[in-house]
mmCIF file of C-alpha atoms in Angstrom:
data_model
loop_
_atom_site.group_PDB
_atom_site.id
_atom_site.type_symbol
_atom_site.label_atom_id
_atom_site.label_comp_id
_atom_site.label_asym_id
_atom_site.label_seq_id
_atom_site.Cartn_x
_atom_site.Cartn_y
_atom_site.Cartn_z
ATOM 1 C CA SER A 1 27.910 62.793 -5.707
ATOM 2 C CA PRO A 2 26.173 62.920 -9.097
ATOM 3 C CA PHE A 3 24.906 59.556 -10.363
ATOM 4 C CA GLN A 4 25.883 57.816 -7.127
ATOM 5 C CA GLN A 5 23.668 54.909 -6.158
ATOM 6 C CA ILE A 6 22.172 55.395 -2.711
ATOM 7 C CA PRO A 7 20.627 52.264 -1.200
ATOM 8 C CA PHE A 8 17.344 53.109 0.470
ATOM 9 C CA GLN A 9 15.546 49.774 0.711
ATOM 10 C CA TYR A 10 16.078 46.064 1.166
ATOM 11 C CA SER A 11 14.014 42.951 1.648
ATOM 12 C CA LEU A 12 15.163 39.685 3.177
ATOM 13 C CA HIS A 13 13.503 36.323 3.337
ATOM 14 C CA VAL A 14 15.271 34.250 5.958
ATOM 15 C CA VAL A 15 15.134 30.474 5.563
ATOM 16 C CA TYR A 16 16.538 28.567 8.509
ATOM 17 C CA GLU A 17 16.099 25.081 7.029
ATOM 18 C CA PRO A 18 14.765 23.534 3.811
ATOM 19 C CA ASN A 19 10.962 23.442 3.790
ATOM 20 C CA GLY A 20 11.007 25.446 7.020
ATOM 21 C CA ILE A 21 9.322 28.675 7.937
ATOM 22 C CA VAL A 22 10.349 31.678 5.858
ATOM 23 C CA GLU A 23 10.711 34.888 7.849
ATOM 24 C CA HIS A 24 10.495 38.252 6.084
ATOM 25 C CA LYS A 25 12.448 41.353 7.121
ATOM 26 C CA GLU A 26 12.585 44.680 5.338
ATOM 27 C CA PHE A 27 13.802 48.233 5.453
ATOM 28 C CA LEU A 28 12.637 51.307 3.571
ATOM 29 C CA ALA A 29 14.042 54.722 4.332
ATOM 30 C CA ASP A 30 11.533 57.369 5.276
ATOM 31 C CA PRO A 31 11.517 59.826 2.365
ATOM 32 C CA SER A 32 10.564 62.679 4.694
ATOM 33 C CA HIS A 33 13.875 62.131 6.531
ATOM 34 C CA PHE A 34 15.929 62.075 3.352
ATOM 35 C CA ASN A 35 15.883 65.027 1.066
ATOM 36 C CA VAL A 36 18.301 66.924 -1.070
ATOM 37 C CA LYS A 37 18.024 70.162 0.906
ATOM 38 C CA SER A 38 18.716 68.698 4.362
ATOM 39 C CA ALA A 39 21.292 66.197 3.089
ATOM 40 C CA ILE A 40 20.010 63.510 5.456
ATOM 41 C CA ASP A 41 21.403 60.211 4.285
ATOM 42 C CA PRO A 42 19.507 56.907 4.791
ATOM 43 C CA ARG A 43 22.552 54.683 4.304
ATOM 44 C CA LEU A 44 23.769 54.474 7.891
ATOM 45 C CA LYS A 45 20.341 53.566 9.235
ATOM 46 C CA LEU A 46 19.933 50.989 6.447
ATOM 47 C CA LEU A 47 23.356 49.515 7.227
ATOM 48 C CA GLU A 48 22.708 49.335 10.972
ATOM 49 C CA GLN A 49 19.334 47.631 10.466
ATOM 50 C CA MET A 50 20.853 45.251 7.922
ATOM 51 C CA GLN A 51 23.451 44.185 10.488
ATOM 52 C CA ILE A 52 20.662 43.285 12.886
ATOM 53 C CA ASP A 53 18.592 41.485 10.252
ATOM 54 C CA LEU A 54 21.452 39.550 8.639
ATOM 55 C CA SER A 55 23.352 38.828 11.857
ATOM 56 C CA LYS A 56 26.719 37.110 11.442
ATOM 57 C CA LEU A 57 25.706 33.600 10.360
ATOM 58 C CA GLY A 58 24.382 31.885 7.264
ATOM 59 C CA SER A 59 24.560 32.388 3.544
ATOM 60 C CA ILE A 60 23.241 35.511 1.884
ATOM 61 C CA VAL A 61 21.588 34.489 -1.355
ATOM 62 C CA ALA A 62 21.174 37.080 -4.089
ATOM 63 C CA TYR A 63 20.428 37.134 -7.783
ATOM 64 C CA ASN A 64 23.361 38.857 -9.466
ATOM 65 C CA ALA A 65 25.242 39.206 -6.189
ATOM 66 C CA THR A 66 27.872 41.420 -7.820
ATOM 67 C CA PHE A 67 25.479 44.357 -7.612
ATOM 68 C CA GLU A 68 24.707 43.857 -3.910
ATOM 69 C CA LYS A 69 28.365 43.302 -3.067
ATOM 70 C CA ASN A 70 29.347 46.522 -4.872
ATOM 71 C CA VAL A 71 26.710 48.467 -2.956
ATOM 72 C CA LEU A 72 28.087 47.045 0.291
ATOM 73 C CA ARG A 73 31.664 47.886 -0.739
ATOM 74 C CA GLY A 74 30.529 51.462 -1.312
ATOM 75 C CA LEU A 75 29.006 51.524 2.161
ATOM 76 C CA SER A 76 32.276 50.266 3.647
ATOM 77 C CA LEU A 77 34.093 53.248 2.115
ATOM 78 C CA THR A 78 31.541 55.695 3.482
ATOM 79 C CA TYR A 79 31.280 54.001 6.897
ATOM 80 C CA PRO A 80 34.715 52.510 7.609
ATOM 81 C CA LYS A 81 33.763 51.586 11.178
ATOM 82 C CA HIS A 82 31.478 48.932 9.617
ATOM 83 C CA TYR A 83 34.187 47.632 7.258
ATOM 84 C CA ASP A 84 34.744 44.308 9.066
ATOM 85 C CA TRP A 85 31.047 43.421 9.231
ATOM 86 C CA ILE A 86 30.512 44.401 5.586
ATOM 87 C CA ASN A 87 33.454 42.299 4.364
ATOM 88 C CA SER A 88 32.234 39.385 6.444
ATOM 89 C CA ALA A 89 28.770 39.742 4.880
ATOM 90 C CA ILE A 90 30.247 39.953 1.372
ATOM 91 C CA SER A 91 32.100 36.680 1.946
ATOM 92 C CA ARG A 92 28.778 34.947 2.732
ATOM 93 C CA PHE A 93 27.120 35.697 -0.617
ATOM 94 C CA VAL A 94 25.842 32.923 -2.864
ATOM 95 C CA ASP A 95 24.703 33.985 -6.331
ATOM 96 C CA LEU A 96 21.634 32.213 -7.750
ATOM 97 C CA TYR A 97 22.303 33.903 -11.086
ATOM 98 C CA GLU A 98 25.415 31.765 -11.593
ATOM 99 C CA VAL A 99 23.328 28.578 -11.717
ATOM 100 C CA PHE A 100 21.513 29.858 -14.795
ATOM 101 C CA ARG A 101 24.239 32.018 -16.341
ATOM 102 C CA LYS A 102 26.629 29.075 -16.434
ATOM 103 C CA GLY A 103 23.963 26.755 -17.811
ATOM 104 C CA TRP A 104 23.918 24.433 -14.814
ATOM 105 C CA TYR A 105 20.141 24.620 -15.020
ATOM 106 C CA TYR A 106 18.223 25.425 -18.174
ATOM 107 C CA THR A 107 14.735 25.033 -19.535
ATOM 108 C CA PRO A 108 13.558 26.344 -22.928
ATOM 109 C CA LYS A 109 10.890 28.348 -21.084
ATOM 110 C CA MET A 110 13.708 30.681 -19.997
ATOM 111 C CA GLY A 111 14.063 31.817 -23.618
ATOM 112 C CA CYS A 112 17.889 31.790 -23.642
ATOM 113 C CA SER A 113 18.000 34.310 -20.801
ATOM 114 C CA ALA A 114 19.347 33.916 -17.290
ATOM 115 C CA SER A 115 17.706 37.090 -15.946
ATOM 116 C CA ILE A 116 15.439 36.610 -12.956
ATOM 117 C CA LYS A 117 12.546 38.036 -14.984
ATOM 118 C CA SER A 118 12.994 35.071 -17.402
ATOM 119 C CA VAL A 119 13.966 32.360 -14.931
ATOM 120 C CA LEU A 120 11.215 32.976 -12.392
ATOM 121 C CA PRO A 121 8.236 32.550 -14.757
ATOM 122 C CA ALA A 122 9.928 29.511 -16.303
ATOM 123 C CA LEU A 123 10.256 27.791 -12.917
ATOM 124 C CA ALA A 124 7.135 29.173 -11.256
ATOM 125 C CA PRO A 125 4.597 30.329 -13.856
ATOM 126 C CA GLU A 126 2.108 31.097 -11.083
ATOM 127 C CA PHE A 127 4.485 33.722 -9.663
ATOM 128 C CA SER A 128 3.937 37.187 -11.074
ATOM 129 C CA TYR A 129 4.439 40.896 -10.564
ATOM 130 C CA ASN A 130 1.281 41.728 -12.545
ATOM 131 C CA ASP A 131 -0.819 42.606 -9.494
ATOM 132 C CA LEU A 132 1.692 45.154 -8.179
ATOM 133 C CA ALA A 133 1.468 48.901 -8.756
ATOM 134 C CA ILE A 134 5.287 49.050 -8.756
ATOM 135 C CA SER A 135 6.652 46.030 -10.591
ATOM 136 C CA ASN A 136 10.318 46.709 -11.378
ATOM 137 C CA GLY A 137 13.404 48.167 -9.787
ATOM 138 C CA GLY A 138 13.629 51.167 -12.113
ATOM 139 C CA ASP A 139 10.126 52.290 -11.194
ATOM 140 C CA ALA A 140 10.883 51.733 -7.504
ATOM 141 C CA SER A 141 14.031 53.889 -7.660
ATOM 142 C CA ASN A 142 12.358 56.624 -9.688
ATOM 143 C CA THR A 143 9.345 56.669 -7.376
ATOM 144 C CA PHE A 144 11.493 57.006 -4.264
ATOM 145 C CA MET A 145 13.572 59.717 -5.917
ATOM 146 C CA GLY A 146 10.376 61.620 -6.679
ATOM 147 C CA MET A 147 9.403 61.291 -3.027
ATOM 148 C CA ILE A 148 12.624 62.921 -1.891
ATOM 149 C CA ASP A 149 13.067 65.565 -4.591
ATOM 150 C CA GLY A 150 9.535 66.906 -4.275
ATOM 151 C CA SER A 151 8.262 65.810 -7.698
ATOM 152 C CA PHE A 152 6.072 63.008 -6.305
ATOM 153 C CA THR A 153 2.364 63.820 -6.253
ATOM 154 C CA GLY A 154 0.745 60.600 -4.989
ATOM 155 C CA ASP A 155 -0.138 59.250 -1.565
ATOM 156 C CA VAL A 156 3.163 58.711 0.268
ATOM 157 C CA GLU A 157 1.916 56.004 2.654
ATOM 158 C CA VAL A 158 0.200 54.003 -0.108
ATOM 159 C CA THR A 159 3.304 54.292 -2.258
ATOM 160 C CA ARG A 160 5.603 53.238 0.595
ATOM 161 C CA THR A 161 3.484 50.085 0.895
ATOM 162 C CA GLN A 162 3.774 49.555 -2.867
ATOM 163 C CA LEU A 163 7.568 49.893 -2.675
ATOM 164 C CA LEU A 164 7.709 47.390 0.178
ATOM 165 C CA ASP A 165 5.411 44.998 -1.711
ATOM 166 C CA TYR A 166 7.609 45.083 -4.821
ATOM 167 C CA CYS A 167 10.843 44.507 -2.936
ATOM 168 C CA GLU A 168 9.284 41.697 -0.896
ATOM 169 C CA ARG A 169 8.046 40.028 -4.082
ATOM 170 C CA ASP A 170 11.548 40.179 -5.557
ATOM 171 C CA THR A 171 13.167 38.375 -2.637
ATOM 172 C CA LEU A 172 10.273 35.928 -2.361
ATOM 173 C CA GLY A 173 10.977 35.083 -6.003
ATOM 174 C CA MET A 174 14.517 34.101 -5.048
ATOM 175 C CA VAL A 175 13.173 31.849 -2.295
ATOM 176 C CA ILE A 176 10.901 30.166 -4.828
ATOM 177 C CA ILE A 177 13.804 29.653 -7.251
ATOM 178 C CA TRP A 178 15.959 28.225 -4.458
ATOM 179 C CA GLN A 179 13.125 25.923 -3.315
ATOM 180 C CA LYS A 180 12.612 24.624 -6.880
ATOM 181 C CA LEU A 181 16.332 23.993 -7.319
ATOM 182 C CA TYR A 182 16.561 22.330 -3.916
ATOM 183 C CA ALA A 183 13.542 20.080 -4.625
ATOM 184 C CA GLU A 184 14.915 19.026 -8.014
ATOM 185 C CA SER A 185 18.411 18.360 -6.683
ATOM 186 C CA GLY A 186 17.320 15.373 -4.639
ATOM 187 C CA PHE A 187 18.948 16.557 -1.413
#
C-alpha cells in the first residue's frame, strides 16, 4: 500500500558470551527479484531467513527497538503462519536506546542526545561511518528503492555491497556500545 514500509535488509551481530567471538549474519533482498511491475515481495524470504539467523534463544538487542518490533508486528499480520515465532522474537528484545534516553548513562560528549549517531561517537570516537559510500538509513532506503523502481543508474553489485556494509556497520556499532557498557558495569 502507499507509504508502507517494506523491510528488505537486516544485519545481525551475534554475541554468544561477553568478550567472545562476534558472528555476523545479514540479508539483503535481490532488487532484480523485487519490482513494482512483478509485485514480488521480499518480506517472506527475509522473515524465513531471519528465523534461521535469530533462532529461538537469546536476547535481541536493538537501538530504538520500537521500530523493529513494529516492523515485525506488520510481518505477523501479512504472514499469520509466522505469528507465534514473531511474537516470541518480539518478547526477546532489549532496547539499548533506553539506557541513554532514560539517562542511566550520560556523557557530555553525547551533546544532550540519546540518538545512536550521538552516543556512538561519544563512547567510541574511533568508530565512524565516514568511509562508507552509504552512511545512513535514509540513503540506504532511497538507494534500494531506486534499484527496484528503475531510477537507479549505478553499478548494482557495488551498491549491494555498499548497502550491506552500511547495515553491518550499524549493528557493529550496537555491539561496541554494548561492550563499552558491559566493561564499565563491572560485571
